[in-house]
Amino acid sequence: MEGLPGIFKNDEFMNSLFNSLRLTLVNGVFGTIFGQMLGYITAKGRGKFHGKLVEQLVFIPI
């Protein structure tokens, strides 16, 4: 109505969308890798100092 392009033709919106998707992908990958490492340390270190430490650190937010 005002002569503006649609939302998907707006360069600023598209840049924001791609940045958000990229950030989500990178965080998902690193979060998965980090979670797997913590799970491995906890599972293999049961009864040892490093296993107990990681297990207690994981439950701090709870």
PDB file of N, CA and C in Angstrom:
ATOM      1  N   MET A   1       0.809  -1.180   0.000  1.00  0.00           N
ATOM      2  CA  MET A   1       0.000   0.000   0.000  1.00  0.00           C
ATOM      3  C   MET A   1       0.862   1.257   0.000  1.00  0.00           C
ATOM      4  N   GLU A   2       2.021   1.165   0.647  1.00  0.00           N
ATOM      5  CA  GLU A   2       2.879   2.339   0.766  1.00  0.00           C
ATOM      6  C   GLU A   2       4.066   2.264  -0.174  1.00  0.00           C
ATOM      7  N   GLY A   3       4.102   1.289  -1.030  1.00  0.00           N
ATOM      8  CA  GLY A   3       5.201   1.156  -1.971  1.00  0.00           C
ATOM      9  C   GLY A   3       6.410   0.438  -1.414  1.00  0.00           C
ATOM     10  N   LEU A   4       6.262  -0.223  -0.257  1.00  0.00           N
ATOM     11  CA  LEU A   4       7.369  -0.965   0.337  1.00  0.00           C
ATOM     12  C   LEU A   4       7.331  -2.409  -0.142  1.00  0.00           C
ATOM     13  N   PRO A   5       8.503  -3.030  -0.318  1.00  0.00           N
ATOM     14  CA  PRO A   5       8.512  -4.438  -0.722  1.00  0.00           C
ATOM     15  C   PRO A   5       8.019  -5.326   0.417  1.00  0.00           C
ATOM     16  N   GLY A   6       7.666  -6.549   0.087  1.00  0.00           N
ATOM     17  CA  GLY A   6       7.215  -7.493   1.096  1.00  0.00           C
ATOM     18  C   GLY A   6       8.322  -7.846   2.067  1.00  0.00           C
ATOM     19  N   ILE A   7       7.952  -8.539   3.132  1.00  0.00           N
ATOM     20  CA  ILE A   7       8.902  -8.854   4.197  1.00  0.00           C
ATOM     21  C   ILE A   7      10.046  -9.744   3.696  1.00  0.00           C
ATOM     22  N   PHE A   8       9.776 -10.646   2.776  1.00  0.00           N
ATOM     23  CA  PHE A   8      10.824 -11.536   2.276  1.00  0.00           C
ATOM     24  C   PHE A   8      11.666 -10.890   1.182  1.00  0.00           C
ATOM     25  N   LYS A   9      11.329  -9.693   0.782  1.00  0.00           N
ATOM     26  CA  LYS A   9      12.145  -8.934  -0.166  1.00  0.00           C
ATOM     27  C   LYS A   9      12.962  -7.870   0.535  1.00  0.00           C
ATOM     28  N   ASN A  10      12.813  -7.769   1.843  1.00  0.00           N
ATOM     29  CA  ASN A  10      13.544  -6.799   2.648  1.00  0.00           C
ATOM     30  C   ASN A  10      14.911  -7.390   2.994  1.00  0.00           C
ATOM     31  N   ASP A  11      15.989  -6.719   2.559  1.00  0.00           N
ATOM     32  CA  ASP A  11      17.349  -7.233   2.786  1.00  0.00           C
ATOM     33  C   ASP A  11      17.685  -7.328   4.267  1.00  0.00           C
ATOM     34  N   GLU A  12      17.253  -6.367   5.059  1.00  0.00           N
ATOM     35  CA  GLU A  12      17.562  -6.386   6.490  1.00  0.00           C
ATOM     36  C   GLU A  12      16.900  -7.579   7.185  1.00  0.00           C
ATOM     37  N   PHE A  13      15.659  -7.877   6.809  1.00  0.00           N
ATOM     38  CA  PHE A  13      14.975  -9.029   7.387  1.00  0.00           C
ATOM     39  C   PHE A  13      15.653 -10.333   6.981  1.00  0.00           C
ATOM     40  N   MET A  14      16.026 -10.457   5.725  1.00  0.00           N
ATOM     41  CA  MET A  14      16.662 -11.684   5.254  1.00  0.00           C
ATOM     42  C   MET A  14      18.019 -11.899   5.933  1.00  0.00           C
ATOM     43  N   ASN A  15      18.790 -10.812   6.111  1.00  0.00           N
ATOM     44  CA  ASN A  15      20.071 -10.934   6.816  1.00  0.00           C
ATOM     45  C   ASN A  15      19.855 -11.381   8.259  1.00  0.00           C
ATOM     46  N   SER A  16      18.844 -10.825   8.918  1.00  0.00           N
ATOM     47  CA  SER A  16      18.540 -11.217  10.293  1.00  0.00           C
ATOM     48  C   SER A  16      18.104 -12.676  10.363  1.00  0.00           C
ATOM     49  N   LEU A  17      17.297 -13.095   9.404  1.00  0.00           N
ATOM     50  CA  LEU A  17      16.828 -14.479   9.364  1.00  0.00           C
ATOM     51  C   LEU A  17      17.993 -15.447   9.183  1.00  0.00           C
ATOM     52  N   PHE A  18      18.880 -15.170   8.235  1.00  0.00           N
ATOM     53  CA  PHE A  18      20.019 -16.058   7.996  1.00  0.00           C
ATOM     54  C   PHE A  18      20.986 -16.060   9.178  1.00  0.00           C
ATOM     55  N   ASN A  19      21.181 -14.910   9.831  1.00  0.00           N
ATOM     56  CA  ASN A  19      22.045 -14.873  11.019  1.00  0.00           C
ATOM     57  C   ASN A  19      21.447 -15.711  12.146  1.00  0.00           C
ATOM     58  N   SER A  20      20.151 -15.639  12.327  1.00  0.00           N
ATOM     59  CA  SER A  20      19.494 -16.427  13.373  1.00  0.00           C
ATOM     60  C   SER A  20      19.604 -17.922  13.085  1.00  0.00           C
ATOM     61  N   LEU A  21      19.397 -18.305  11.847  1.00  0.00           N
ATOM     62  CA  LEU A  21      19.501 -19.716  11.486  1.00  0.00           C
ATOM     63  C   LEU A  21      20.931 -20.232  11.632  1.00  0.00           C
ATOM     64  N   ARG A  22      21.889 -19.417  11.251  1.00  0.00           N
ATOM     65  CA  ARG A  22      23.295 -19.801  11.383  1.00  0.00           C
ATOM     66  C   ARG A  22      23.679 -19.956  12.859  1.00  0.00           C
ATOM     67  N   LEU A  23      23.236 -19.013  13.695  1.00  0.00           N
ATOM     68  CA  LEU A  23      23.525 -19.081  15.115  1.00  0.00           C
ATOM     69  C   LEU A  23      22.893 -20.324  15.743  1.00  0.00           C
ATOM     70  N   THR A  24      21.679 -20.642  15.338  1.00  0.00           N
ATOM     71  CA  THR A  24      21.002 -21.834  15.846  1.00  0.00           C
ATOM     72  C   THR A  24      21.744 -23.097  15.454  1.00  0.00           C
ATOM     73  N   LEU A  25      22.187 -23.178  14.227  1.00  0.00           N
ATOM     74  CA  LEU A  25      22.911 -24.353  13.747  1.00  0.00           C
ATOM     75  C   LEU A  25      24.229 -24.533  14.491  1.00  0.00           C
ATOM     76  N   VAL A  26      24.991 -23.459  14.623  1.00  0.00           N
ATOM     77  CA  VAL A  26      26.294 -23.537  15.297  1.00  0.00           C
ATOM     78  C   VAL A  26      26.113 -23.924  16.763  1.00  0.00           C
ATOM     79  N   ASN A  27      25.150 -23.304  17.444  1.00  0.00           N
ATOM     80  CA  ASN A  27      24.917 -23.638  18.848  1.00  0.00           C
ATOM     81  C   ASN A  27      24.420 -25.069  19.011  1.00  0.00           C
ATOM     82  N   GLY A  28      23.620 -25.540  18.084  1.00  0.00           N
ATOM     83  CA  GLY A  28      23.142 -26.920  18.149  1.00  0.00           C
ATOM     84  C   GLY A  28      24.276 -27.919  18.016  1.00  0.00           C
ATOM     85  N   VAL A  29      25.183 -27.651  17.090  1.00  0.00           N
ATOM     86  CA  VAL A  29      26.316 -28.554  16.873  1.00  0.00           C
ATOM     87  C   VAL A  29      27.242 -28.562  18.099  1.00  0.00           C
ATOM     88  N   PHE A  30      27.623 -27.370  18.569  1.00  0.00           N
ATOM     89  CA  PHE A  30      28.530 -27.305  19.714  1.00  0.00           C
ATOM     90  C   PHE A  30      27.864 -27.803  20.990  1.00  0.00           C
ATOM     91  N   GLY A  31      26.585 -27.538  21.152  1.00  0.00           N
ATOM     92  CA  GLY A  31      25.868 -28.040  22.324  1.00  0.00           C
ATOM     93  C   GLY A  31      25.812 -29.554  22.350  1.00  0.00           C
ATOM     94  N   THR A  32      25.606 -30.151  21.176  1.00  0.00           N
ATOM     95  CA  THR A  32      25.579 -31.611  21.086  1.00  0.00           C
ATOM     96  C   THR A  32      26.946 -32.211  21.399  1.00  0.00           C
ATOM     97  N   ILE A  33      27.987 -31.639  20.839  1.00  0.00           N
ATOM     98  CA  ILE A  33      29.348 -32.140  21.085  1.00  0.00           C
ATOM     99  C   ILE A  33      29.696 -32.002  22.565  1.00  0.00           C
ATOM    100  N   PHE A  34      29.389 -30.833  23.148  1.00  0.00           N
ATOM    101  CA  PHE A  34      29.696 -30.598  24.558  1.00  0.00           C
ATOM    102  C   PHE A  34      28.905 -31.553  25.455  1.00  0.00           C
ATOM    103  N   GLY A  35      27.640 -31.766  25.131  1.00  0.00           N
ATOM    104  CA  GLY A  35      26.813 -32.691  25.904  1.00  0.00           C
ATOM    105  C   GLY A  35      27.320 -34.115  25.830  1.00  0.00           C
ATOM    106  N   GLN A  36      27.773 -34.529  24.648  1.00  0.00           N
ATOM    107  CA  GLN A  36      28.327 -35.872  24.500  1.00  0.00           C
ATOM    108  C   GLN A  36      29.601 -36.036  25.323  1.00  0.00           C
ATOM    109  N   MET A  37      30.440 -35.008  25.333  1.00  0.00           N
ATOM    110  CA  MET A  37      31.672 -35.080  26.130  1.00  0.00           C
ATOM    111  C   MET A  37      31.353 -35.178  27.617  1.00  0.00           C
ATOM    112  N   LEU A  38      30.402 -34.370  28.101  1.00  0.00           N
ATOM    113  CA  LEU A  38      30.025 -34.449  29.515  1.00  0.00           C
ATOM    114  C   LEU A  38      29.427 -35.807  29.859  1.00  0.00           C
ATOM    115  N   GLY A  39      28.595 -36.340  28.968  1.00  0.00           N
ATOM    116  CA  GLY A  39      28.013 -37.658  29.203  1.00  0.00           C
ATOM    117  C   GLY A  39      29.072 -38.742  29.244  1.00  0.00           C
ATOM    118  N   TYR A  40      30.052 -38.662  28.365  1.00  0.00           N
ATOM    119  CA  TYR A  40      31.133 -39.653  28.337  1.00  0.00           C
ATOM    120  C   TYR A  40      31.966 -39.593  29.614  1.00  0.00           C
ATOM    121  N   ILE A  41      32.303 -38.362  30.026  1.00  0.00           N
ATOM    122  CA  ILE A  41      33.104 -38.210  31.255  1.00  0.00           C
ATOM    123  C   ILE A  41      32.336 -38.739  32.456  1.00  0.00           C
ATOM    124  N   THR A  42      31.037 -38.441  32.500  1.00  0.00           N
ATOM    125  CA  THR A  42      30.225 -38.903  33.629  1.00  0.00           C
ATOM    126  C   THR A  42      30.089 -40.423  33.631  1.00  0.00           C
ATOM    127  N   ALA A  43      29.855 -41.021  32.478  1.00  0.00           N
ATOM    128  CA  ALA A  43      29.651 -42.467  32.396  1.00  0.00           C
ATOM    129  C   ALA A  43      30.935 -43.241  32.676  1.00  0.00           C
ATOM    130  N   LYS A  44      32.045 -42.782  32.123  1.00  0.00           N
ATOM    131  CA  LYS A  44      33.304 -43.505  32.304  1.00  0.00           C
ATOM    132  C   LYS A  44      33.988 -43.185  33.628  1.00  0.00           C
ATOM    133  N   GLY A  45      33.596 -42.088  34.251  1.00  0.00           N
ATOM    134  CA  GLY A  45      34.283 -41.687  35.478  1.00  0.00           C
ATOM    135  C   GLY A  45      33.484 -41.926  36.727  1.00  0.00           C
ATOM    136  N   ARG A  46      32.514 -42.812  36.691  1.00  0.00           N
ATOM    137  CA  ARG A  46      31.710 -43.077  37.892  1.00  0.00           C
ATOM    138  C   ARG A  46      32.613 -43.574  39.017  1.00  0.00           C
ATOM    139  N   GLY A  47      32.488 -42.920  40.151  1.00  0.00           N
ATOM    140  CA  GLY A  47      33.296 -43.303  41.305  1.00  0.00           C
ATOM    141  C   GLY A  47      34.631 -42.589  41.371  1.00  0.00           C
ATOM    142  N   LYS A  48      35.041 -41.942  40.291  1.00  0.00           N
ATOM    143  CA  LYS A  48      36.302 -41.204  40.282  1.00  0.00           C
ATOM    144  C   LYS A  48      36.009 -39.725  40.510  1.00  0.00           C
ATOM    145  N   PHE A  49      37.038 -38.974  40.821  1.00  0.00           N
ATOM    146  CA  PHE A  49      36.872 -37.557  41.139  1.00  0.00           C
ATOM    147  C   PHE A  49      36.272 -36.770  39.982  1.00  0.00           C
ATOM    148  N   HIS A  50      36.821 -36.952  38.767  1.00  0.00           N
ATOM    149  CA  HIS A  50      36.341 -36.145  37.640  1.00  0.00           C
ATOM    150  C   HIS A  50      34.904 -36.505  37.272  1.00  0.00           C
ATOM    151  N   GLY A  51      34.521 -37.737  37.433  1.00  0.00           N
ATOM    152  CA  GLY A  51      33.143 -38.141  37.160  1.00  0.00           C
ATOM    153  C   GLY A  51      32.166 -37.542  38.154  1.00  0.00           C
ATOM    154  N   LYS A  52      32.554 -37.561  39.423  1.00  0.00           N
ATOM    155  CA  LYS A  52      31.700 -36.969  40.456  1.00  0.00           C
ATOM    156  C   LYS A  52      31.605 -35.458  40.301  1.00  0.00           C
ATOM    157  N   LEU A  53      32.718 -34.838  39.928  1.00  0.00           N
ATOM    158  CA  LEU A  53      32.734 -33.385  39.744  1.00  0.00           C
ATOM    159  C   LEU A  53      31.788 -32.969  38.621  1.00  0.00           C
ATOM    160  N   VAL A  54      31.880 -33.634  37.483  1.00  0.00           N
ATOM    161  CA  VAL A  54      31.008 -33.309  36.353  1.00  0.00           C
ATOM    162  C   VAL A  54      29.556 -33.576  36.715  1.00  0.00           C
ATOM    163  N   GLU A  55      29.297 -34.653  37.400  1.00  0.00           N
ATOM    164  CA  GLU A  55      27.927 -34.988  37.790  1.00  0.00           C
ATOM    165  C   GLU A  55      27.347 -33.920  38.714  1.00  0.00           C
ATOM    166  N   GLN A  56      28.142 -33.409  39.646  1.00  0.00           N
ATOM    167  CA  GLN A  56      27.655 -32.354  40.538  1.00  0.00           C
ATOM    168  C   GLN A  56      27.479 -31.032  39.797  1.00  0.00           C
ATOM    169  N   LEU A  57      28.372 -30.723  38.877  1.00  0.00           N
ATOM    170  CA  LEU A  57      28.252 -29.485  38.104  1.00  0.00           C
ATOM    171  C   LEU A  57      27.016 -29.492  37.204  1.00  0.00           C
ATOM    172  N   VAL A  58      26.659 -30.642  36.677  1.00  0.00           N
ATOM    173  CA  VAL A  58      25.487 -30.747  35.815  1.00  0.00           C
ATOM    174  C   VAL A  58      24.211 -30.499  36.613  1.00  0.00           C
ATOM    175  N   PHE A  59      24.181 -30.917  37.870  1.00  0.00           N
ATOM    176  CA  PHE A  59      22.975 -30.777  38.680  1.00  0.00           C
ATOM    177  C   PHE A  59      22.890 -29.470  39.457  1.00  0.00           C
ATOM    178  N   ILE A  60      23.851 -28.569  39.313  1.00  0.00           N
ATOM    179  CA  ILE A  60      23.800 -27.290  40.009  1.00  0.00           C
ATOM    180  C   ILE A  60      22.550 -26.485  39.653  1.00  0.00           C
ATOM    181  N   PRO A  61      22.180 -26.361  38.384  1.00  0.00           N
ATOM    182  CA  PRO A  61      20.976 -25.566  38.078  1.00  0.00           C
ATOM    183  C   PRO A  61      19.694 -26.132  38.674  1.00  0.00           C
ATOM    184  N   ILE A  62      19.647 -27.420  38.906  1.00  0.00           N
ATOM    185  CA  ILE A  62      18.435 -28.040  39.435  1.00  0.00           C
ATOM    186  C   ILE A  62      18.342 -27.725  40.901  1.00  0.00           C
TER     187      ILE A  62
END
